[in-house]
Short mmCIF file of C-alpha atoms in Angstrom, two decimals:
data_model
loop_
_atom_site.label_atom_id
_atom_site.label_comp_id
_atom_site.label_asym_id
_atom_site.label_seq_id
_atom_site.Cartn_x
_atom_site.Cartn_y
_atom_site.Cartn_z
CA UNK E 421 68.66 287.45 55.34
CA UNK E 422 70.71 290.65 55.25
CA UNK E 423 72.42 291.13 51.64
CA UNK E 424 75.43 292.49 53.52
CA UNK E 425 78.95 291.48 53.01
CA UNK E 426 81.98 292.34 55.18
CA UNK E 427 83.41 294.73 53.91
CA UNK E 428 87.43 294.67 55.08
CA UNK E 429 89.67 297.41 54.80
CA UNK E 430 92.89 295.93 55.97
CA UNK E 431 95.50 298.53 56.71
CA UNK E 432 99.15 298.42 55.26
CA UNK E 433 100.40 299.86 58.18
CA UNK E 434 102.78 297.31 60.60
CA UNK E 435 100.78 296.10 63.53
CA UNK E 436 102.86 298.58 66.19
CA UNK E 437 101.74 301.49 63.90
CA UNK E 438 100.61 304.63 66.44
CA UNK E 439 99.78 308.26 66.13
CA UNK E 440 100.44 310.59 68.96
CA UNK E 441 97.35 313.14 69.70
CA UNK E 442 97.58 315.33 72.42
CA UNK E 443 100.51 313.84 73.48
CA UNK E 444 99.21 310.61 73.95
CA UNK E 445 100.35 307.26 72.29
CA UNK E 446 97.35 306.15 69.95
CA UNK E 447 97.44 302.24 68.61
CA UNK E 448 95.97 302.64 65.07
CA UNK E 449 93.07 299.22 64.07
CA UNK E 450 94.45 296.20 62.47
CA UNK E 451 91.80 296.56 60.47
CA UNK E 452 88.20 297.74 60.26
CA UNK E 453 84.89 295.90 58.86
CA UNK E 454 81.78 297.23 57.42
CA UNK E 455 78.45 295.96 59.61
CA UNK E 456 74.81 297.91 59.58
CA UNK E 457 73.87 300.39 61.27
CA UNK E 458 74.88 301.43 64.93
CA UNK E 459 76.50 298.16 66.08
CA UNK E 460 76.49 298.20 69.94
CA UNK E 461 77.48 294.53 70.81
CA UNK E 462 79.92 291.98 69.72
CA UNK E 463 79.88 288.46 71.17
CA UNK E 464 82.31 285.75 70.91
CA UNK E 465 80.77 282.09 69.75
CA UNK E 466 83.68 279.46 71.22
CA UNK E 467 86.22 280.58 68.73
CA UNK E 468 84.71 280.23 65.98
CA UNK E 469 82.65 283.20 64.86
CA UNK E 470 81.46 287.02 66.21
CA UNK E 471 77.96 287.84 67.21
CA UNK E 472 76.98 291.32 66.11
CA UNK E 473 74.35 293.36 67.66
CA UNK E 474 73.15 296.75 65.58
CA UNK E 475 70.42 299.23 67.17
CA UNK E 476 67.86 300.49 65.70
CA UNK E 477 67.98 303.82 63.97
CA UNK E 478 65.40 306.13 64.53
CA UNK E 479 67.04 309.34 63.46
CA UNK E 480 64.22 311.85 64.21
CA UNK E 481 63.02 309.61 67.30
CA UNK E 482 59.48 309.84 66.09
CA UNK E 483 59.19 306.00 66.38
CA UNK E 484 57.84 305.72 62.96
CA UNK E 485 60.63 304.60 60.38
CA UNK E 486 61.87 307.06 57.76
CA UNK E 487 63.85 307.13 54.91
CA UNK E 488 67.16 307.00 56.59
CA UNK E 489 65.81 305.14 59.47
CA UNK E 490 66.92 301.25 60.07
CA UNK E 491 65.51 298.73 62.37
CA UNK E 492 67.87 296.44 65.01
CA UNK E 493 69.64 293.09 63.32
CA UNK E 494 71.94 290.72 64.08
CA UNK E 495 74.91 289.56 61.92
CA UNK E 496 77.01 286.45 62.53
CA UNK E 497 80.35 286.66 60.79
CA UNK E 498 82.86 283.61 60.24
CA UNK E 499 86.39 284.02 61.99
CA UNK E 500 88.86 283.23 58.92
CA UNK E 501 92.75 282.15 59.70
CA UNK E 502 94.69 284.05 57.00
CA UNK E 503 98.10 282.10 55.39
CA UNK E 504 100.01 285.13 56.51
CA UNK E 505 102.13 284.28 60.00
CA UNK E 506 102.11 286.85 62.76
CA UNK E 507 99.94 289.19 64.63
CA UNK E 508 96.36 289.13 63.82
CA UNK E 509 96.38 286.33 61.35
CA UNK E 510 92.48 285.83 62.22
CA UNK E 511 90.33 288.31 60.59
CA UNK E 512 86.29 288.28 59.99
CA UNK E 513 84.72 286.56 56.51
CA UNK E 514 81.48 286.99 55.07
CA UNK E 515 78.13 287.40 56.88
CA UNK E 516 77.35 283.77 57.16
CA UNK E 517 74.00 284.60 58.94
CA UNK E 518 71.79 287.30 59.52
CA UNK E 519 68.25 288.67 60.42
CA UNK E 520 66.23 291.64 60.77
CA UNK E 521 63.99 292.55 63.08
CA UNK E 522 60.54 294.27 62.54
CA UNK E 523 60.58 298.04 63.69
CA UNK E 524 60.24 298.17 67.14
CA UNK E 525 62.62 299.21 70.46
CA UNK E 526 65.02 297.24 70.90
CA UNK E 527 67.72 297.19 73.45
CA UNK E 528 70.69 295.04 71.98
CA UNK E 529 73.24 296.57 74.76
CA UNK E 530 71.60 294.84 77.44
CA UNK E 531 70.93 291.82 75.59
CA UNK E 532 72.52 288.56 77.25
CA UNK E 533 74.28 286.02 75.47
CA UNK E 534 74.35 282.30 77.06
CA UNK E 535 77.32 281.40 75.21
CA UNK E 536 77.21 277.51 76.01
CA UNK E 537 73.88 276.67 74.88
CA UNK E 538 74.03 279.40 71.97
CA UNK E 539 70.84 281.55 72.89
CA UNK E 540 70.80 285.28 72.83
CA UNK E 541 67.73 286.52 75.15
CA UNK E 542 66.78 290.05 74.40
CA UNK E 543 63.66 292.73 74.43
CA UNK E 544 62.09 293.32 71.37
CA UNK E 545 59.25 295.73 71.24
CA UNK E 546 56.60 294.51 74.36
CA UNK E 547 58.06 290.90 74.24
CA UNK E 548 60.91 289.33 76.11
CA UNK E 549 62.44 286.98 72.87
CA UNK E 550 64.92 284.40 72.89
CA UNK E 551 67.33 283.56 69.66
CA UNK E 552 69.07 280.33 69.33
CA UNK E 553 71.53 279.50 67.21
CA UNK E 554 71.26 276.75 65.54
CA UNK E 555 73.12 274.51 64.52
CA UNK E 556 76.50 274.81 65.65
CA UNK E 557 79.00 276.14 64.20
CA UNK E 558 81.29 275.75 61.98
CA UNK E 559 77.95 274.45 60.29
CA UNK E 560 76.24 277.68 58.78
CA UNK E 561 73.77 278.89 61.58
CA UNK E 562 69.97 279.90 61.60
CA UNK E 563 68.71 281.71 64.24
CA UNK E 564 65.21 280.86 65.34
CA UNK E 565 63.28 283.24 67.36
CA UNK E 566 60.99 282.39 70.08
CA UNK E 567 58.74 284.99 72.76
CA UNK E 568 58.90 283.93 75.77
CA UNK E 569 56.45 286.45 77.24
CA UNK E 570 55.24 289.62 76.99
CA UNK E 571 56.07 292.90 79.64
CA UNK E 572 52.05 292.70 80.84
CA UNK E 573 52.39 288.88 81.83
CA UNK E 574 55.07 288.99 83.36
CA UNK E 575 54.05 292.04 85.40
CA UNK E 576 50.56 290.81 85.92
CA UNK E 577 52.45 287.27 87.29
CA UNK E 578 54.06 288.97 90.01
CA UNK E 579 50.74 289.62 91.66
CA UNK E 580 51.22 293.36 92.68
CA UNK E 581 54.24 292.44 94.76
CA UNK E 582 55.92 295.96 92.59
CA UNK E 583 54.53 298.96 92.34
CA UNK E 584 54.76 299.06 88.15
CA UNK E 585 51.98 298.21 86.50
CA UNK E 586 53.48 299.09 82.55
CA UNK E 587 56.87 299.45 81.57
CA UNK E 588 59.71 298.57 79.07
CA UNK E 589 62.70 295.81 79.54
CA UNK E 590 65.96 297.46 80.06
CA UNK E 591 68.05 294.70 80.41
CA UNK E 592 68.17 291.04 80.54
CA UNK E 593 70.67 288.57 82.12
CA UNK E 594 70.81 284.65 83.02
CA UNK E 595 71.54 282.59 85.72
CA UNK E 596 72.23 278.65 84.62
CA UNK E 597 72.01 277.05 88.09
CA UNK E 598 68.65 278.10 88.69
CA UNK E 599 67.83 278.07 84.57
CA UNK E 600 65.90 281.36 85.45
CA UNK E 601 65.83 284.93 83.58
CA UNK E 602 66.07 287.86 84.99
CA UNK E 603 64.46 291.12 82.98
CA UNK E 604 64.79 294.16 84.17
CA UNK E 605 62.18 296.50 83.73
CA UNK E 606 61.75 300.33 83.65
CA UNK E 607 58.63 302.02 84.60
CA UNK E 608 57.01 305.41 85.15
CA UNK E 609 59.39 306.47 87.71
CA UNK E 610 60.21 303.41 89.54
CA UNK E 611 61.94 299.90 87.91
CA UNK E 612 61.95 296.68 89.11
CA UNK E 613 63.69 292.98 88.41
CA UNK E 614 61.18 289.80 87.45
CA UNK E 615 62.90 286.53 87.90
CA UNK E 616 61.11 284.02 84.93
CA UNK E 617 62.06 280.54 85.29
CA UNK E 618 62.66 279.18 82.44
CA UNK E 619 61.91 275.47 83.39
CA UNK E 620 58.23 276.10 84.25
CA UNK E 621 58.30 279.63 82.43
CA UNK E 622 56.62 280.60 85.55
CA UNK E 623 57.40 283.72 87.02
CA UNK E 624 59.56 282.90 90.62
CA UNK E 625 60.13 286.26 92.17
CA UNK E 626 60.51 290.02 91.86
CA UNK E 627 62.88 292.89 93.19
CA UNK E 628 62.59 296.50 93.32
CA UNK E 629 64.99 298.54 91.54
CA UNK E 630 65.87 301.93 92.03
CA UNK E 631 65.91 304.98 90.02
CA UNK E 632 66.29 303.79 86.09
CA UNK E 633 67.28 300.08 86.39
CA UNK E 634 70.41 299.88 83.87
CA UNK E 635 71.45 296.16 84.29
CA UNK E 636 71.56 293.32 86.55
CA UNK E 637 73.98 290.32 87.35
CA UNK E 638 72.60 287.15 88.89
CA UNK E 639 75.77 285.45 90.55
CA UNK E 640 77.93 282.54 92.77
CA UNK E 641 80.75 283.50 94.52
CA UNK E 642 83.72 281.44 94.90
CA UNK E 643 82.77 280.62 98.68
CA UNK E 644 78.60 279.71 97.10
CA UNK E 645 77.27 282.97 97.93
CA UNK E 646 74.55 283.59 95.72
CA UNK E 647 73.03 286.99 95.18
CA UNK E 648 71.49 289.39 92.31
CA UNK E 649 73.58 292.65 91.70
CA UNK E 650 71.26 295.49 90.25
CA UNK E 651 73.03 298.88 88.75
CA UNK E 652 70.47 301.92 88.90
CA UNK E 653 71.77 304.41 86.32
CA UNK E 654 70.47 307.61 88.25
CA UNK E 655 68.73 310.40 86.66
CA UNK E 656 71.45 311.91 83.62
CA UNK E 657 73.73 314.77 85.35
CA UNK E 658 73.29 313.29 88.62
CA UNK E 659 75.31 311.74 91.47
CA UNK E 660 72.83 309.30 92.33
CA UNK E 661 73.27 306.18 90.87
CA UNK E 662 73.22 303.14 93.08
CA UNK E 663 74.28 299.73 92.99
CA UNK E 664 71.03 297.09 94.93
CA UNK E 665 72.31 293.90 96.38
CA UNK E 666 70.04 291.57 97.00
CA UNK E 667 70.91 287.96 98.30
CA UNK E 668 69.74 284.68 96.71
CA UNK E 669 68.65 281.12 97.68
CA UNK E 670 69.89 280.44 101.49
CA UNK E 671 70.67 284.01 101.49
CA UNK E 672 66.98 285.68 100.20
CA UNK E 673 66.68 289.29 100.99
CA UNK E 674 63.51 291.02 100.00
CA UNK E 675 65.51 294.67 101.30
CA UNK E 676 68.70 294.96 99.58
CA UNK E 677 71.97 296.26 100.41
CA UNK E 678 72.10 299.82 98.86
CA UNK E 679 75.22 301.44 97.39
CA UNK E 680 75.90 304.71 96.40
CA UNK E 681 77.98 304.79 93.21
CA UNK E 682 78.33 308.24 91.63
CA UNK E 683 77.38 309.40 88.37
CA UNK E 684 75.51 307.95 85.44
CA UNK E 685 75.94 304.13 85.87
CA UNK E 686 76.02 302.58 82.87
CA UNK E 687 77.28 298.99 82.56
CA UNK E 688 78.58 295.95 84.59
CA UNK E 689 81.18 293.39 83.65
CA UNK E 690 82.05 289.94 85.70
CA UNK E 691 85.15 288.54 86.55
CA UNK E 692 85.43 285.91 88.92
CA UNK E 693 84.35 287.92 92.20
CA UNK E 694 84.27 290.66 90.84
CA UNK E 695 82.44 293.27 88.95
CA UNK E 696 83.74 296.43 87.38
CA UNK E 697 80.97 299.16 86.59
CA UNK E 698 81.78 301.35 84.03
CA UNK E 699 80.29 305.20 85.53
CA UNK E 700 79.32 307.11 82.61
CA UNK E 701 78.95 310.63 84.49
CA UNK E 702 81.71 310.20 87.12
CA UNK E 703 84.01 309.38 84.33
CA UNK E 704 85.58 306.18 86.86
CA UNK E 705 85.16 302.51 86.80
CA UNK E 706 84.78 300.85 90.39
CA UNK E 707 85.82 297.41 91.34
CA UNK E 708 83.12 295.74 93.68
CA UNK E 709 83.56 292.53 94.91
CA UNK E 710 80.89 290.60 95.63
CA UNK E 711 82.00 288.50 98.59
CA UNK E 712 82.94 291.52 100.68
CA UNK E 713 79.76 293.63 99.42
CA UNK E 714 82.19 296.65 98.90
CA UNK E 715 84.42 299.15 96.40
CA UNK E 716 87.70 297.69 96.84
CA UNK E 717 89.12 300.15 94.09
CA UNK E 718 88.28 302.79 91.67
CA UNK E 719 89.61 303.80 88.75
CA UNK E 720 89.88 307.08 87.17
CA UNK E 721 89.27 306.89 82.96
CA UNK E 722 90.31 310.47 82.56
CA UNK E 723 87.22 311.88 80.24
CA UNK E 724 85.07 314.65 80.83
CA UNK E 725 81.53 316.08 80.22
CA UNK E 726 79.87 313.94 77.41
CA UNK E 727 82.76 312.12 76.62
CA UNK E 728 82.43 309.48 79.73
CA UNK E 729 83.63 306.02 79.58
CA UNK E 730 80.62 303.14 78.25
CA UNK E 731 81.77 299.74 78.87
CA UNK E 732 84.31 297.41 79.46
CA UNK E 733 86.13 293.96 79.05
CA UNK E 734 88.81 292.05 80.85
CA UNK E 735 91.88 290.46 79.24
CA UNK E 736 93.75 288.83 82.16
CA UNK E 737 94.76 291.92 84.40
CA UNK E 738 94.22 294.44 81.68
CA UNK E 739 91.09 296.26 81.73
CA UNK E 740 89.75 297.49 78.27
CA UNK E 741 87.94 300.34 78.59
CA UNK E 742 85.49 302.36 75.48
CA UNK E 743 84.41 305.89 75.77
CA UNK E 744 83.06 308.24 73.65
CA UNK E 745 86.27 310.33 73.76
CA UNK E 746 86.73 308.35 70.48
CA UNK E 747 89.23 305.62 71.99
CA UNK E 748 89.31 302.81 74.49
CA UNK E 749 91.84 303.13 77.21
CA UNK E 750 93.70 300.51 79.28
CA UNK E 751 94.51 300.22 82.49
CA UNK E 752 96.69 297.53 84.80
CA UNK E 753 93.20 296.57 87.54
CA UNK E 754 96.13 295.61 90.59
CA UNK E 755 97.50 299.06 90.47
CA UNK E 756 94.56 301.58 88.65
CA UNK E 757 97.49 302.97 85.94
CA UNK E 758 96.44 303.65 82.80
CA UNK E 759 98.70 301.74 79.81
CA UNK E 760 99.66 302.90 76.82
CA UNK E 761 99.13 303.41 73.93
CA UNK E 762 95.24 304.20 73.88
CA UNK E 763 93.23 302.02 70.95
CA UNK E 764 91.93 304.59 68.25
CA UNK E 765 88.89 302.72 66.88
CA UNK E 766 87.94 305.51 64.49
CA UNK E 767 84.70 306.25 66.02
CA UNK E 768 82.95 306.60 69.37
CA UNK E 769 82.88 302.85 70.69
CA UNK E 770 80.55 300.98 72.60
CA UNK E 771 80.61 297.06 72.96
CA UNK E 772 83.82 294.86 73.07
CA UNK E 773 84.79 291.25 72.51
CA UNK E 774 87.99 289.60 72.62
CA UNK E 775 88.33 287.16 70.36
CA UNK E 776 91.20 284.71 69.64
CA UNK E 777 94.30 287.43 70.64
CA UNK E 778 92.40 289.92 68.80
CA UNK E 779 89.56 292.94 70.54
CA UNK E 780 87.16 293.47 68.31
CA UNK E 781 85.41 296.95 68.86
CA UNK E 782 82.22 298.13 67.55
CA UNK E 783 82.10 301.80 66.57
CA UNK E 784 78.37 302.58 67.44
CA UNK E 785 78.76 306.39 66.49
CA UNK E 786 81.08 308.57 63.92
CA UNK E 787 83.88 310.32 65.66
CA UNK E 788 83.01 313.21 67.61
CA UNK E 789 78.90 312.98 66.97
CA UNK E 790 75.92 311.06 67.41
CA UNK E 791 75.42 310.29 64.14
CA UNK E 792 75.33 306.07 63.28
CA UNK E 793 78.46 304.22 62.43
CA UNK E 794 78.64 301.40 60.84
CA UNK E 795 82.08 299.31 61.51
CA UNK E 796 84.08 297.26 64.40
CA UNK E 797 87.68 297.52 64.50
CA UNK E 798 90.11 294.79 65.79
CA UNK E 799 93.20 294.99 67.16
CA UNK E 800 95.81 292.61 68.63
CA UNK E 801 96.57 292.27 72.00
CA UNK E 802 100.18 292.77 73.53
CA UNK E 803 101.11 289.71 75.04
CA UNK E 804 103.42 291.56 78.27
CA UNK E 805 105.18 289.44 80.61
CA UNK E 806 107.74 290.11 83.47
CA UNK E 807 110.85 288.17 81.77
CA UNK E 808 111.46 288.21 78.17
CA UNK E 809 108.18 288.05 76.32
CA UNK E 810 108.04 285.24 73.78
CA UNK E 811 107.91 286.07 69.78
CA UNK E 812 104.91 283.75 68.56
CA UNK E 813 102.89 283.32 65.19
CA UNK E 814 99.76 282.46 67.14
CA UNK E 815 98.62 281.54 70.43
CA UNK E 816 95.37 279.70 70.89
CA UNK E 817 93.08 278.60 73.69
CA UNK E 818 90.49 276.40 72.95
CA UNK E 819 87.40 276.48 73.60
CA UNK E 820 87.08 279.24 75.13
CA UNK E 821 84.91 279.79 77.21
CA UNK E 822 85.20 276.09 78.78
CA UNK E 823 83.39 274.22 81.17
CA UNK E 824 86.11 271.62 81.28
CA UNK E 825 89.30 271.22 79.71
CA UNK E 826 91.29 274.02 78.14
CA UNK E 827 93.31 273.36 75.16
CA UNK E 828 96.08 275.93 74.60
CA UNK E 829 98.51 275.81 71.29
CA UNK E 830 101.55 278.17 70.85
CA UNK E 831 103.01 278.32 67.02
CA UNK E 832 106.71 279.94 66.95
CA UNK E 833 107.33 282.96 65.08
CA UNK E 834 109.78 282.30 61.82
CA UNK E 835 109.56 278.39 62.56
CA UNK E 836 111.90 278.60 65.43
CA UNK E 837 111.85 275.31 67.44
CA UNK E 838 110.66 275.94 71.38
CA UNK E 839 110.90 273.46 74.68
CA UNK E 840 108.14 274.17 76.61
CA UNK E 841 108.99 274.25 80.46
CA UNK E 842 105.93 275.18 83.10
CA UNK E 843 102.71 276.17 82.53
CA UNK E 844 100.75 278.05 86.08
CA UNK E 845 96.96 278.82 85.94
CA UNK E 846 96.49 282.30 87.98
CA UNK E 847 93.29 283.93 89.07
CA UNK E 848 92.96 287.49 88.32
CA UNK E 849 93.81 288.00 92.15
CA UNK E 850 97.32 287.32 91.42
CA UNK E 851 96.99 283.47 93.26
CA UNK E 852 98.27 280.31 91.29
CA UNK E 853 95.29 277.77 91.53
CA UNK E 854 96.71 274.95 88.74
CA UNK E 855 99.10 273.87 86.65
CA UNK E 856 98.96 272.94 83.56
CA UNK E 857 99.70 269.37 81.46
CA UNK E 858 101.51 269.41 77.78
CA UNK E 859 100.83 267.34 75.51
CA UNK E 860 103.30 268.48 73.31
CA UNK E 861 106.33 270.37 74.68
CA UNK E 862 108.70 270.29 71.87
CA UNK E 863 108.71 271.30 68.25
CA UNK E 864 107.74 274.95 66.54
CA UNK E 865 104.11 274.38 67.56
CA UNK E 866 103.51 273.62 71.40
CA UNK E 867 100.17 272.09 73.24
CA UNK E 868 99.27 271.35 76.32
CA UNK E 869 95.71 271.46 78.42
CA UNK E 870 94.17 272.31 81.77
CA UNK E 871 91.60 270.66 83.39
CA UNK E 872 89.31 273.69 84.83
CA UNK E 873 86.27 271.43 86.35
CA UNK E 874 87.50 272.33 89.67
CA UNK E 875 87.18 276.19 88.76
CA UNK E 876 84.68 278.67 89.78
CA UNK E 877 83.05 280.55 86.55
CA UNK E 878 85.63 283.53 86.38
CA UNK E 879 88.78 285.00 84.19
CA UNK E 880 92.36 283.38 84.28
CA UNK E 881 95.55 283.38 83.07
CA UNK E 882 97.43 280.47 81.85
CA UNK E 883 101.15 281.63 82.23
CA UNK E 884 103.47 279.42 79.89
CA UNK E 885 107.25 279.48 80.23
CA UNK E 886 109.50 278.07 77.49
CA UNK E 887 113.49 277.89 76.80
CA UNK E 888 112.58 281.40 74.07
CA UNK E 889 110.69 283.42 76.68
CA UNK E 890 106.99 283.57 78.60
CA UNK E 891 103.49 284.34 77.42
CA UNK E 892 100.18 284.91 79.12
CA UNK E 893 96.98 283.25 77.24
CA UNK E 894 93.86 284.63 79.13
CA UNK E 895 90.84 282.57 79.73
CA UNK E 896 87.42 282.16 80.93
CA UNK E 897 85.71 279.54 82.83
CA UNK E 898 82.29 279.25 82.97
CA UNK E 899 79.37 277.71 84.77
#
């Protein structure tokens, strides 16, 4: 194990704190937490505890390791509840687990989490590796490490159906109906998708890719359209970056739909139907939805030249946005308008994870260079709402992501008694598709719960009116 604790530097500042730069409204960090080197990902376990994801450091990209240099590692870090009421009352412990991996490339950002089953499946080195944590939490975890295969079987498996014959893994991603693994790999020139079953570990299929295979998303619409969604970053300074669509199951396609993006694609987020792609170059993020094969919207970030946006998360119909302008913007996805204030993270950001109320951003670079960071800073969310917003101490859904039943608790701010009156689960296309039950709809702590069997894996937002005001508790469903 690491010998690494969290360090937390918990500003004295009130949560609402912002600094104006250039004009613009800047939300200062809750707080900020030591990690190693260059952390790129953070991943939510259920509640309970953040997954952190550090590159490795090469600094004179020699591939031999240096003094200076650090190879990738993962951190696990304990979600504590602090006695103190109010806005982000959960903050990060100790590193309750940890491990190191040997020195070799590893490409964390385009790692994929199964959050359900607790196993991380990423490249490391020549191999295509699977962590699981075990056991689970709150019980302190191990992660155990197994290969799955190596880049030259799984390219020799697919019988010379692609034209690469040696490559790296770019990306990796999972589809649970199928219990198959998709790895995305990079050659000289070309790229390509393997689908690995994970049942058989056989290798099932392969796709062609197009020019520098970023990241794919295996996926099942709402209406069982199943399909494999494959962004092609584009050569660097370019406008040709493409999005490949090929179709699944009842719907194989060996040719897919081809999609002409823009500039520098560089990363793809789910919700529901659709998927956002964050365009490096183009400095945009487009909204493609998967059951009409099409860009129903795109967004405009606002950077320019280096300073391009990198990724992006969803918290009900607020998009979070990071970019290497030093700051992760946010914008309203129904009408494209960016919010304000910006989130100043204190360095240039890359991965995102919300967490309990809170976002929790890793800082993979120091402000204004390319030099490694080593820190994720968390901030709360504003809770907005179209009639009074209610005051609250916490609000809670549980667990989150569900496969069932959602459990959502609301604690009143200064002890104030509440009565809690209707509860409406919306999708993030603005439709009401439940309603929810309480459980306990009077007193300064309120419950109630949702039964989301019926749901399609996708984002929501549980909208819960009381006699003090309304709040909106985002949530995700998965399958």
């Amino acid at each position: 194990m690491i010998p690494v604790r969290l360090r937390a530097v918990v500003s004295t500042a009130l949560f609402f704190l912002s600094v104006a730069i250039h004009g613009i409204a800047q939300q200062l960090p809750l707080r900020t937490y030591g990690t190693n080197p260059q952390p790129v990902v953070c991943l939510p376990i259920l509640g309970s505890a953040l997954v952190v994801l550090n590159n490795r450091v090469d600094v004179n990209f020699n591939g031999t390791q240096d003094p200076g240099d650090s190879p990738a590692s993962i951190q696990i870090f304990g979600v504590v509840s602090s006695s103190v009421q109010g806005p982000g009352q959960n903050t990060l412990g100790a590193t309750i687990a940890s491990l190191q991996l040997e020195w070799a490339s590893v490409n964390m950002q385009r790692s994929f989490f199964d959050i359900l089953n607790g196993r991380l499946f990423l490249p490391i080195g020549d191999q295509v590796s699977m962590l699981t944590i075990t056991p689970a939490l709150p019980t302190v975890p191990t992660l155990v490490r197994t290969t799955l295969a190596t880049i030259s079987q799984l390219l020799q498996a697919t019988q010379n159906t692609i034209s690469i014959t040696a490559g790296s893994v770019s990306a990796m991603s999972f589809f649970s109906p199928t219990n198959s693994l998709f790895a995305t790999i990079r050659g000289n020139g070309t790229s390509a998708v393997i689908e690995y079953n994970l049942t058989n570990n056989q290798v099932v299929n392969s796709y062609a890719g197009g020019v520098f295979a970023q990241q794919t998303i295996p996926f099942e619409t709402a209406q069982n359209k199943r399909g494999l969604l494959l962004l092609n970053e584009g050569n660097f300074g370019s406008s040709n970056a493409t999005l490949f669509l090929y179709g699944l199951g009842a719907n194989a396609t060996r040719t897919p739909t081809i999609i002409p993006i823009g500039g520098t694609g560089n990363h793809l987020l789910r919700a529901g139907d659709s998927v956002f792609v964050t365009m490096n170059g183009s400095h945009e993020v487009h909204v493609f939805d998967l059951q009409q094969e099409r860009i129903v919207r795109t967004i405009p970030v606002g950077t320019t030249g280096f300073n391009g946006p990198r990724e992006s998360v969803l918290s009900g119909t607020t998009l979070y946005v990071s970019t290497f302008s030093n700051d992760v913007r946010r914008f309203d996805i129904r009408t494209g308008r960016e919010l304000s204030p910006r989130f100043a993270p204190g360095g240039r950001p890359e991965g995102m994870a919300l967490l309990n109320g809170q976002l929790y951003v890793t800082n993979a670079f120091q402000a204004g260079t390319f030099t490694s960071a080593s820190s994720i800073a968390q901030f709360d969310l504003p809770f907005v709402s179209v009639r009074r917003s209610l005051q609250v101490a916490s609000v809670q859904c549980t667990p989150n992501p569900t496969t069932d039943e959602a459990l959502f608790t609301i604690q009143s701010a200064h002890g104030s008694s509440l009565r809690g009156e209707h509860i409406d689960i919306i999708a993030l296309t603005g439709h009401t598709v439940g309603v929810g039950e309480w459980i306990t709809p009077h007193g300064t702590t309120l419950a109630a719960r949702y039964d989301a069997r019926t749901l399609p894996t996708g984002q929501y937002i549980a909208r819960v009116r009381t006699d003090q005001g309304m709040i909106h508790v985002p949530f995700v469903v998965m399958r």
